[in-house]
């Protein structure tokens, strides 16, 4: 679906430090080179066909990888989107790394924020910090709950204003299960 504006900040914010702690506990060998070979970029599959992190196809039943199964808060974050989830990855840019223009746009997305944008628009990503930066990239076909979140989000672009808008903080709730709906049919016949 094409968005009416280039970016929408969704109405939730997450505990960036808790996410960073979960991610740093993942073995370094689980990270893979960026699929397009961008220098300084690596990725970690979280949802893949049959849960196999080596399978980067878009076609097949999507399931959590072993790495996602070990990250309770990350599972809660993904479930909070209220969406049917397809291929999902963590994308890591080393300090100073860039993803050259391709068919994602320059906005400073702060730690813990949640954004949606039209990846079909030409965009680039630049990490202008010395530290690595990690983004959760989740493919989705959406769903009613997800589109309600988008409607409650803060649009950015075309002079849009959202006075008084404030995202909800999503705290970790230990011991609770957060079921994620995964794609099972994703490529038309």
mmCIF file of N, CA and C in Angstrom, residues 2-135:
data_model
loop_
_atom_site.group_PDB
_atom_site.id
_atom_site.type_symbol
_atom_site.label_atom_id
_atom_site.label_comp_id
_atom_site.label_asym_id
_atom_site.label_seq_id
_atom_site.Cartn_x
_atom_site.Cartn_y
_atom_site.Cartn_z
ATOM 1 N N UNK A 2 0.571 2.177 -0.829
ATOM 2 C CA UNK A 2 1.306 3.425 -0.891
ATOM 3 C C UNK A 2 0.808 4.339 0.217
ATOM 4 N N UNK A 3 1.747 4.953 0.947
ATOM 5 C CA UNK A 3 1.389 5.868 2.025
ATOM 6 C C UNK A 3 1.109 7.251 1.461
ATOM 7 N N UNK A 4 0.235 8.009 2.152
ATOM 8 C CA UNK A 4 -0.091 9.368 1.728
ATOM 9 C C UNK A 4 1.054 10.342 1.996
ATOM 10 N N UNK A 5 1.908 10.016 2.973
ATOM 11 C CA UNK A 5 3.063 10.845 3.325
ATOM 12 C C UNK A 5 4.302 9.957 3.327
ATOM 13 N N UNK A 6 5.498 10.544 3.215
ATOM 14 C CA UNK A 6 6.712 9.713 3.140
ATOM 15 C C UNK A 6 6.987 8.892 4.401
ATOM 16 N N UNK A 7 6.668 9.440 5.584
ATOM 17 C CA UNK A 7 6.976 8.778 6.846
ATOM 18 C C UNK A 7 5.815 8.938 7.814
ATOM 19 N N UNK A 8 5.592 7.908 8.633
ATOM 20 C CA UNK A 8 4.634 7.997 9.734
ATOM 21 C C UNK A 8 5.323 7.408 10.957
ATOM 22 N N UNK A 9 5.400 8.215 12.044
ATOM 23 C CA UNK A 9 5.910 7.677 13.302
ATOM 24 C C UNK A 9 4.751 6.995 13.997
ATOM 25 N N UNK A 10 4.885 5.711 14.258
ATOM 26 C CA UNK A 10 3.818 4.960 14.909
ATOM 27 C C UNK A 10 3.742 5.351 16.381
ATOM 28 N N UNK A 11 2.572 5.194 17.008
ATOM 29 C CA UNK A 11 2.338 5.738 18.355
ATOM 30 C C UNK A 11 2.863 4.877 19.492
ATOM 31 N N UNK A 12 4.073 4.353 19.329
ATOM 32 C CA UNK A 12 4.682 3.600 20.411
ATOM 33 C C UNK A 12 6.186 3.818 20.405
ATOM 34 N N UNK A 13 6.779 3.670 21.589
ATOM 35 C CA UNK A 13 8.224 3.772 21.748
ATOM 36 C C UNK A 13 8.655 2.644 22.683
ATOM 37 N N UNK A 14 9.826 2.086 22.402
ATOM 38 C CA UNK A 14 10.280 0.880 23.098
ATOM 39 C C UNK A 14 11.523 1.162 23.935
ATOM 40 N N UNK A 15 11.834 0.226 24.824
ATOM 41 C CA UNK A 15 13.022 0.322 25.673
ATOM 42 C C UNK A 15 14.241 -0.067 24.833
ATOM 43 N N UNK A 16 14.918 0.938 24.291
ATOM 44 C CA UNK A 16 16.048 0.699 23.393
ATOM 45 C C UNK A 16 17.184 -0.033 24.097
ATOM 46 N N UNK A 17 17.416 0.257 25.371
ATOM 47 C CA UNK A 17 18.506 -0.411 26.076
ATOM 48 C C UNK A 17 18.216 -1.894 26.278
ATOM 49 N N UNK A 18 16.978 -2.231 26.610
ATOM 50 C CA UNK A 18 16.619 -3.642 26.773
ATOM 51 C C UNK A 18 16.758 -4.382 25.446
ATOM 52 N N UNK A 19 16.321 -3.748 24.355
ATOM 53 C CA UNK A 19 16.497 -4.361 23.034
ATOM 54 C C UNK A 19 17.974 -4.550 22.724
ATOM 55 N N UNK A 20 18.782 -3.535 23.005
ATOM 56 C CA UNK A 20 20.229 -3.633 22.749
ATOM 57 C C UNK A 20 20.851 -4.765 23.568
ATOM 58 N N UNK A 21 20.410 -4.913 24.821
ATOM 59 C CA UNK A 21 20.944 -5.992 25.666
ATOM 60 C C UNK A 21 20.587 -7.366 25.094
ATOM 61 N N UNK A 22 19.340 -7.530 24.648
ATOM 62 C CA UNK A 22 18.934 -8.810 24.055
ATOM 63 C C UNK A 22 19.751 -9.101 22.800
ATOM 64 N N UNK A 23 19.908 -8.092 21.968
ATOM 65 C CA UNK A 23 20.620 -8.276 20.702
ATOM 66 C C UNK A 23 22.098 -8.547 20.928
ATOM 67 N N UNK A 24 22.700 -7.887 21.905
ATOM 68 C CA UNK A 24 24.133 -8.100 22.159
ATOM 69 C C UNK A 24 24.413 -9.498 22.704
ATOM 70 N N UNK A 25 23.395 -10.170 23.245
ATOM 71 C CA UNK A 25 23.560 -11.534 23.757
ATOM 72 C C UNK A 25 23.548 -12.578 22.636
ATOM 73 N N UNK A 26 23.184 -12.155 21.424
ATOM 74 C CA UNK A 26 23.163 -13.078 20.290
ATOM 75 C C UNK A 26 24.587 -13.299 19.808
ATOM 76 N N UNK A 27 24.936 -14.547 19.534
ATOM 77 C CA UNK A 27 26.287 -14.877 19.081
ATOM 78 C C UNK A 27 26.623 -14.115 17.800
ATOM 79 N N UNK A 28 27.807 -13.563 17.741
ATOM 80 C CA UNK A 28 28.245 -12.761 16.593
ATOM 81 C C UNK A 28 28.195 -13.549 15.282
ATOM 82 N N UNK A 29 28.327 -14.860 15.350
ATOM 83 C CA UNK A 29 28.327 -15.673 14.133
ATOM 84 C C UNK A 29 26.954 -15.717 13.454
ATOM 85 N N UNK A 30 25.901 -15.293 14.165
ATOM 86 C CA UNK A 30 24.559 -15.298 13.579
ATOM 87 C C UNK A 30 24.363 -14.145 12.584
ATOM 88 N N UNK A 31 25.197 -13.105 12.667
ATOM 89 C CA UNK A 31 25.097 -11.965 11.760
ATOM 90 C C UNK A 31 25.662 -12.348 10.402
ATOM 91 N N UNK A 32 25.029 -11.862 9.345
ATOM 92 C CA UNK A 32 25.393 -12.208 7.971
ATOM 93 C C UNK A 32 25.677 -10.938 7.175
ATOM 94 N N UNK A 33 26.415 -11.059 6.075
ATOM 95 C CA UNK A 33 26.633 -9.891 5.229
ATOM 96 C C UNK A 33 25.304 -9.367 4.688
ATOM 97 N N UNK A 34 25.248 -8.068 4.442
ATOM 98 C CA UNK A 34 24.052 -7.465 3.846
ATOM 99 C C UNK A 34 23.797 -8.126 2.493
ATOM 100 N N UNK A 35 22.536 -8.448 2.165
ATOM 101 C CA UNK A 35 22.241 -9.157 0.913
ATOM 102 C C UNK A 35 22.760 -8.447 -0.345
ATOM 103 N N UNK A 36 22.778 -7.101 -0.324
ATOM 104 C CA UNK A 36 23.293 -6.371 -1.485
ATOM 105 C C UNK A 36 24.777 -6.058 -1.367
ATOM 106 N N UNK A 37 25.416 -6.532 -0.304
ATOM 107 C CA UNK A 37 26.858 -6.369 -0.154
ATOM 108 C C UNK A 37 27.313 -4.970 0.234
ATOM 109 N N UNK A 38 26.424 -4.136 0.816
ATOM 110 C CA UNK A 38 26.825 -2.791 1.226
ATOM 111 C C UNK A 38 27.913 -2.879 2.294
ATOM 112 N N UNK A 39 29.001 -2.165 2.103
ATOM 113 C CA UNK A 39 30.120 -2.167 3.049
ATOM 114 C C UNK A 39 29.668 -1.643 4.410
ATOM 115 N N UNK A 40 30.120 -2.302 5.478
ATOM 116 C CA UNK A 40 29.779 -1.867 6.826
ATOM 117 C C UNK A 40 28.366 -2.227 7.255
ATOM 118 N N UNK A 41 27.683 -3.037 6.469
ATOM 119 C CA UNK A 41 26.304 -3.422 6.764
ATOM 120 C C UNK A 41 26.207 -4.934 6.944
ATOM 121 N N UNK A 42 25.532 -5.341 8.010
ATOM 122 C CA UNK A 42 25.272 -6.758 8.250
ATOM 123 C C UNK A 42 23.804 -6.908 8.639
ATOM 124 N N UNK A 43 23.335 -8.131 8.603
ATOM 125 C CA UNK A 43 21.934 -8.378 8.967
ATOM 126 C C UNK A 43 21.806 -9.673 9.748
ATOM 127 N N UNK A 44 20.729 -9.717 10.542
ATOM 128 C CA UNK A 44 20.435 -10.878 11.366
ATOM 129 C C UNK A 44 18.989 -11.289 11.099
ATOM 130 N N UNK A 45 18.757 -12.409 10.424
ATOM 131 C CA UNK A 45 17.392 -12.858 10.159
ATOM 132 C C UNK A 45 16.652 -13.206 11.452
ATOM 133 N N UNK A 46 15.410 -12.723 11.564
ATOM 134 C CA UNK A 46 14.559 -13.013 12.718
ATOM 135 C C UNK A 46 13.333 -13.825 12.333
ATOM 136 N N UNK A 47 12.799 -13.552 11.151
ATOM 137 C CA UNK A 47 11.676 -14.310 10.603
ATOM 138 C C UNK A 47 12.070 -14.660 9.179
ATOM 139 N N UNK A 48 11.997 -15.944 8.865
ATOM 140 C CA UNK A 48 12.430 -16.410 7.547
ATOM 141 C C UNK A 48 11.578 -17.618 7.151
ATOM 142 N N UNK A 49 11.682 -18.000 5.900
ATOM 143 C CA UNK A 49 10.951 -19.172 5.412
ATOM 144 C C UNK A 49 11.341 -20.380 6.261
ATOM 145 N N UNK A 50 10.342 -21.040 6.813
ATOM 146 C CA UNK A 50 10.518 -22.210 7.686
ATOM 147 C C UNK A 50 11.401 -21.930 8.900
ATOM 148 N N UNK A 51 11.627 -20.641 9.240
ATOM 149 C CA UNK A 51 12.472 -20.288 10.384
ATOM 150 C C UNK A 51 13.944 -20.512 10.138
ATOM 151 N N UNK A 52 14.321 -20.711 8.888
ATOM 152 C CA UNK A 52 15.712 -20.987 8.523
ATOM 153 C C UNK A 52 16.431 -19.670 8.218
ATOM 154 N N UNK A 53 17.360 -19.232 9.069
ATOM 155 C CA UNK A 53 18.028 -17.950 8.847
ATOM 156 C C UNK A 53 18.830 -17.892 7.548
ATOM 157 N N UNK A 54 19.168 -19.031 6.991
ATOM 158 C CA UNK A 54 19.918 -19.036 5.727
ATOM 159 C C UNK A 54 19.014 -18.843 4.517
ATOM 160 N N UNK A 55 17.715 -18.981 4.692
ATOM 161 C CA UNK A 55 16.775 -18.863 3.584
ATOM 162 C C UNK A 55 16.270 -17.424 3.500
ATOM 163 N N UNK A 56 16.718 -16.677 2.506
ATOM 164 C CA UNK A 56 16.320 -15.280 2.350
ATOM 165 C C UNK A 56 15.220 -15.090 1.312
ATOM 166 N N UNK A 57 14.534 -16.162 0.967
ATOM 167 C CA UNK A 57 13.443 -16.104 0.008
ATOM 168 C C UNK A 57 12.243 -15.365 0.610
ATOM 169 N N UNK A 58 11.388 -14.863 -0.247
ATOM 170 C CA UNK A 58 10.128 -14.268 0.172
ATOM 171 C C UNK A 58 8.991 -15.269 0.079
ATOM 172 N N UNK A 59 9.256 -16.429 -0.507
ATOM 173 C CA UNK A 59 8.224 -17.385 -0.837
ATOM 174 C C UNK A 59 8.240 -18.572 0.108
ATOM 175 N N UNK A 60 7.184 -18.703 0.902
ATOM 176 C CA UNK A 60 7.061 -19.844 1.801
ATOM 177 C C UNK A 60 6.543 -19.421 3.161
ATOM 178 N N UNK A 61 6.222 -20.392 4.005
ATOM 179 C CA UNK A 61 5.694 -20.067 5.333
ATOM 180 C C UNK A 61 6.771 -19.435 6.216
ATOM 181 N N UNK A 62 6.467 -18.255 6.725
ATOM 182 C CA UNK A 62 7.412 -17.523 7.576
ATOM 183 C C UNK A 62 7.280 -17.979 9.018
ATOM 184 N N UNK A 63 8.438 -18.188 9.660
ATOM 185 C CA UNK A 63 8.487 -18.627 11.053
ATOM 186 C C UNK A 63 9.667 -17.953 11.747
ATOM 187 N N UNK A 64 9.661 -17.900 13.084
ATOM 188 C CA UNK A 64 10.769 -17.271 13.797
ATOM 189 C C UNK A 64 12.044 -18.095 13.694
ATOM 190 N N UNK A 65 13.166 -17.405 13.598
ATOM 191 C CA UNK A 65 14.466 -18.067 13.608
ATOM 192 C C UNK A 65 14.844 -18.380 15.062
ATOM 193 N N UNK A 66 15.851 -19.216 15.273
ATOM 194 C CA UNK A 66 16.292 -19.482 16.647
ATOM 195 C C UNK A 66 16.693 -18.210 17.396
ATOM 196 N N UNK A 67 17.240 -17.229 16.690
ATOM 197 C CA UNK A 67 17.665 -15.984 17.347
ATOM 198 C C UNK A 67 16.466 -15.217 17.882
ATOM 199 N N UNK A 68 15.379 -15.124 17.098
ATOM 200 C CA UNK A 68 14.187 -14.427 17.589
ATOM 201 C C UNK A 68 13.580 -15.168 18.771
ATOM 202 N N UNK A 69 13.586 -16.494 18.731
ATOM 203 C CA UNK A 69 13.005 -17.276 19.829
ATOM 204 C C UNK A 69 13.698 -17.001 21.159
ATOM 205 N N UNK A 70 14.959 -16.544 21.124
ATOM 206 C CA UNK A 70 15.714 -16.251 22.344
ATOM 207 C C UNK A 70 15.497 -14.825 22.854
ATOM 208 N N UNK A 71 14.764 -14.006 22.135
ATOM 209 C CA UNK A 71 14.622 -12.581 22.471
ATOM 210 C C UNK A 71 13.170 -12.253 22.813
ATOM 211 N N UNK A 72 12.823 -12.365 24.093
ATOM 212 C CA UNK A 72 11.433 -12.193 24.527
ATOM 213 C C UNK A 72 10.905 -10.785 24.257
ATOM 214 N N UNK A 73 11.694 -9.749 24.559
ATOM 215 C CA UNK A 73 11.198 -8.388 24.343
ATOM 216 C C UNK A 73 11.076 -8.073 22.851
ATOM 217 N N UNK A 74 12.009 -8.556 22.063
ATOM 218 C CA UNK A 74 11.932 -8.347 20.617
ATOM 219 C C UNK A 74 10.668 -9.004 20.049
ATOM 220 N N UNK A 75 10.315 -10.184 20.562
ATOM 221 C CA UNK A 75 9.057 -10.819 20.160
ATOM 222 C C UNK A 75 7.865 -9.943 20.539
ATOM 223 N N UNK A 76 7.898 -9.365 21.745
ATOM 224 C CA UNK A 76 6.819 -8.491 22.197
ATOM 225 C C UNK A 76 6.717 -7.255 21.292
ATOM 226 N N UNK A 77 7.848 -6.702 20.905
ATOM 227 C CA UNK A 77 7.863 -5.537 20.017
ATOM 228 C C UNK A 77 7.188 -5.882 18.691
ATOM 229 N N UNK A 78 7.596 -6.985 18.084
ATOM 230 C CA UNK A 78 7.027 -7.381 16.789
ATOM 231 C C UNK A 78 5.528 -7.652 16.922
ATOM 232 N N UNK A 79 5.128 -8.341 17.990
ATOM 233 C CA UNK A 79 3.701 -8.622 18.205
ATOM 234 C C UNK A 79 2.907 -7.334 18.393
ATOM 235 N N UNK A 80 3.528 -6.295 18.964
ATOM 236 C CA UNK A 80 2.809 -5.045 19.227
ATOM 237 C C UNK A 80 2.400 -4.313 17.952
ATOM 238 N N UNK A 81 2.975 -4.689 16.811
ATOM 239 C CA UNK A 81 2.590 -4.058 15.543
ATOM 240 C C UNK A 81 1.179 -4.464 15.122
ATOM 241 N N UNK A 82 0.675 -5.588 15.656
ATOM 242 C CA UNK A 82 -0.664 -6.046 15.293
ATOM 243 C C UNK A 82 -0.771 -6.421 13.830
ATOM 244 N N UNK A 83 0.316 -6.890 13.270
ATOM 245 C CA UNK A 83 0.376 -7.157 11.829
ATOM 246 C C UNK A 83 0.711 -8.615 11.553
ATOM 247 N N UNK A 84 0.366 -9.045 10.363
ATOM 248 C CA UNK A 84 0.850 -10.323 9.867
ATOM 249 C C UNK A 84 2.272 -10.085 9.380
ATOM 250 N N UNK A 85 3.202 -10.870 9.893
ATOM 251 C CA UNK A 85 4.625 -10.605 9.699
ATOM 252 C C UNK A 85 5.227 -11.522 8.644
ATOM 253 N N UNK A 86 5.987 -10.917 7.756
ATOM 254 C CA UNK A 86 6.767 -11.633 6.761
ATOM 255 C C UNK A 86 8.231 -11.606 7.155
ATOM 256 N N UNK A 87 9.085 -11.646 6.157
ATOM 257 C CA UNK A 87 10.525 -11.653 6.407
ATOM 258 C C UNK A 87 10.900 -10.455 7.280
ATOM 259 N N UNK A 88 11.650 -10.727 8.349
ATOM 260 C CA UNK A 88 12.015 -9.697 9.317
ATOM 261 C C UNK A 88 13.477 -9.874 9.673
ATOM 262 N N UNK A 89 14.196 -8.729 9.733
ATOM 263 C CA UNK A 89 15.638 -8.790 9.997
ATOM 264 C C UNK A 89 16.066 -7.605 10.854
ATOM 265 N N UNK A 90 17.160 -7.784 11.559
ATOM 266 C CA UNK A 90 17.866 -6.656 12.141
ATOM 267 C C UNK A 90 18.919 -6.246 11.130
ATOM 268 N N UNK A 91 18.995 -4.958 10.845
ATOM 269 C CA UNK A 91 19.978 -4.438 9.904
ATOM 270 C C UNK A 91 20.934 -3.562 10.703
ATOM 271 N N UNK A 92 22.231 -3.886 10.650
ATOM 272 C CA UNK A 92 23.238 -3.164 11.436
ATOM 273 C C UNK A 92 24.171 -2.401 10.508
ATOM 274 N N UNK A 93 24.323 -1.110 10.795
ATOM 275 C CA UNK A 93 25.253 -0.259 10.051
ATOM 276 C C UNK A 93 26.379 0.122 10.992
ATOM 277 N N UNK A 94 27.594 -0.168 10.607
ATOM 278 C CA UNK A 94 28.732 0.238 11.433
ATOM 279 C C UNK A 94 28.843 1.758 11.391
ATOM 280 N N UNK A 95 29.612 2.325 12.321
ATOM 281 C CA UNK A 95 29.796 3.770 12.370
ATOM 282 C C UNK A 95 30.282 4.303 11.035
ATOM 283 N N UNK A 96 29.625 5.346 10.527
ATOM 284 C CA UNK A 96 30.000 5.963 9.264
ATOM 285 C C UNK A 96 29.547 5.213 8.024
ATOM 286 N N UNK A 97 28.861 4.086 8.193
ATOM 287 C CA UNK A 97 28.450 3.287 7.033
ATOM 288 C C UNK A 97 27.252 3.923 6.339
ATOM 289 N N UNK A 98 27.084 3.567 5.083
ATOM 290 C CA UNK A 98 25.996 4.101 4.278
ATOM 291 C C UNK A 98 25.377 2.986 3.445
ATOM 292 N N UNK A 99 24.079 3.109 3.248
ATOM 293 C CA UNK A 99 23.383 2.293 2.270
ATOM 294 C C UNK A 99 23.026 3.279 1.165
ATOM 295 N N UNK A 100 23.618 3.099 0.009
ATOM 296 C CA UNK A 100 23.448 4.057 -1.080
ATOM 297 C C UNK A 100 22.011 4.077 -1.581
ATOM 298 N N UNK A 101 21.628 5.124 -2.336
ATOM 299 C CA UNK A 101 20.237 5.238 -2.773
ATOM 300 C C UNK A 101 19.711 3.965 -3.421
ATOM 301 N N UNK A 102 18.522 3.628 -2.981
ATOM 302 C CA UNK A 102 17.857 2.433 -3.493
ATOM 303 C C UNK A 102 16.363 2.594 -3.290
ATOM 304 N N UNK A 103 15.574 1.628 -3.861
ATOM 305 C CA UNK A 103 14.115 1.671 -3.795
ATOM 306 C C UNK A 103 13.693 0.750 -2.702
ATOM 307 N N UNK A 104 14.609 3.318 1.116
ATOM 308 C CA UNK A 104 14.052 3.556 2.424
ATOM 309 C C UNK A 104 14.151 5.072 2.636
ATOM 310 N N UNK A 105 14.748 7.312 3.326
ATOM 311 C CA UNK A 105 14.834 8.716 3.156
ATOM 312 C C UNK A 105 15.309 9.312 4.435
ATOM 313 N N UNK A 106 15.961 10.350 4.337
ATOM 314 C CA UNK A 106 16.742 10.906 5.411
ATOM 315 C C UNK A 106 15.938 11.521 6.526
ATOM 316 N N UNK A 107 15.695 10.801 7.561
ATOM 317 C CA UNK A 107 15.012 11.305 8.740
ATOM 318 C C UNK A 107 15.733 10.700 9.923
ATOM 319 N N UNK A 108 15.973 11.508 10.962
ATOM 320 C CA UNK A 108 16.688 11.010 12.136
ATOM 321 C C UNK A 108 15.729 10.260 13.046
ATOM 322 N N UNK A 109 15.704 8.959 12.922
ATOM 323 C CA UNK A 109 14.834 8.125 13.743
ATOM 324 C C UNK A 109 15.591 7.800 15.028
ATOM 325 N N UNK A 110 15.055 8.253 16.163
ATOM 326 C CA UNK A 110 15.756 8.078 17.431
ATOM 327 C C UNK A 110 15.551 6.677 18.005
ATOM 328 N N UNK A 111 16.443 6.310 18.923
ATOM 329 C CA UNK A 111 16.404 5.000 19.571
ATOM 330 C C UNK A 111 15.033 4.741 20.172
ATOM 331 N N UNK A 112 14.509 3.540 19.918
ATOM 332 C CA UNK A 112 13.255 3.102 20.504
ATOM 333 C C UNK A 112 12.012 3.512 19.743
ATOM 334 N N UNK A 113 12.142 4.419 18.753
ATOM 335 C CA UNK A 113 10.975 4.863 17.998
ATOM 336 C C UNK A 113 10.586 3.823 16.956
ATOM 337 N N UNK A 114 9.351 3.925 16.501
ATOM 338 C CA UNK A 114 8.819 2.980 15.523
ATOM 339 C C UNK A 114 8.245 3.767 14.356
ATOM 340 N N UNK A 115 8.719 3.488 13.156
ATOM 341 C CA UNK A 115 8.332 4.229 11.965
ATOM 342 C C UNK A 115 7.881 3.290 10.861
ATOM 343 N N UNK A 116 7.032 3.798 9.996
ATOM 344 C CA UNK A 116 6.696 3.107 8.762
ATOM 345 C C UNK A 116 6.962 4.093 7.636
ATOM 346 N N UNK A 117 7.497 3.587 6.547
ATOM 347 C CA UNK A 117 7.681 4.443 5.382
ATOM 348 C C UNK A 117 7.637 3.611 4.126
ATOM 349 N N UNK A 118 7.423 4.301 3.040
ATOM 350 C CA UNK A 118 7.256 3.672 1.736
ATOM 351 C C UNK A 118 8.631 3.316 1.168
ATOM 352 N N UNK A 119 9.001 2.058 1.261
ATOM 353 C CA UNK A 119 10.325 1.627 0.794
ATOM 354 C C UNK A 119 10.429 1.589 -0.720
ATOM 355 N N UNK A 120 9.320 1.847 -1.403
ATOM 356 C CA UNK A 120 9.368 1.902 -2.869
ATOM 357 C C UNK A 120 9.850 3.262 -3.352
ATOM 358 N N UNK A 121 9.935 4.244 -2.449
ATOM 359 C CA UNK A 121 10.491 5.550 -2.808
ATOM 360 C C UNK A 121 12.012 5.456 -2.714
ATOM 361 N N UNK A 122 12.706 6.152 -3.598
ATOM 362 C CA UNK A 122 14.167 6.165 -3.563
ATOM 363 C C UNK A 122 14.631 6.712 -2.217
ATOM 364 N N UNK A 123 15.556 6.041 -1.577
ATOM 365 C CA UNK A 123 16.040 6.463 -0.265
ATOM 366 C C UNK A 123 17.451 5.946 -0.032
ATOM 367 N N UNK A 124 18.086 6.479 1.007
ATOM 368 C CA UNK A 124 19.395 6.006 1.426
ATOM 369 C C UNK A 124 19.435 6.032 2.937
ATOM 370 N N UNK A 125 20.405 5.337 3.517
ATOM 371 C CA UNK A 125 20.575 5.314 4.962
ATOM 372 C C UNK A 125 22.023 5.673 5.245
ATOM 373 N N UNK A 126 22.224 6.612 6.172
ATOM 374 C CA UNK A 126 23.569 7.034 6.545
ATOM 375 C C UNK A 126 23.664 7.020 8.060
ATOM 376 N N UNK A 127 24.632 6.300 8.592
ATOM 377 C CA UNK A 127 24.896 6.316 10.029
ATOM 378 C C UNK A 127 26.004 7.331 10.250
ATOM 379 N N UNK A 128 25.634 8.545 10.680
ATOM 380 C CA UNK A 128 26.633 9.596 10.870
ATOM 381 C C UNK A 128 27.207 9.601 12.284
ATOM 382 N N UNK A 129 27.111 8.481 12.968
ATOM 383 C CA UNK A 129 27.650 8.303 14.312
ATOM 384 C C UNK A 129 28.849 7.366 14.230
ATOM 385 N N UNK A 130 29.687 7.379 15.265
ATOM 386 C CA UNK A 130 30.818 6.444 15.334
ATOM 387 C C UNK A 130 30.369 5.055 15.768
ATOM 388 N N UNK A 131 29.238 4.990 16.458
ATOM 389 C CA UNK A 131 28.722 3.716 16.966
ATOM 390 C C UNK A 131 27.894 3.013 15.905
ATOM 391 N N UNK A 132 27.800 1.688 16.032
ATOM 392 C CA UNK A 132 26.908 0.925 15.149
ATOM 393 C C UNK A 132 25.467 1.305 15.443
ATOM 394 N N UNK A 133 24.640 1.169 14.432
ATOM 395 C CA UNK A 133 23.213 1.465 14.566
ATOM 396 C C UNK A 133 22.458 0.258 14.030
ATOM 397 N N UNK A 134 21.431 -0.179 14.767
ATOM 398 C CA UNK A 134 20.664 -1.353 14.368
ATOM 399 C C UNK A 134 19.201 -0.956 14.196
ATOM 400 N N UNK A 135 18.630 -1.380 13.070
ATOM 401 C CA UNK A 135 17.213 -1.142 12.779
ATOM 402 C C UNK A 135 16.514 -2.481 12.640
#
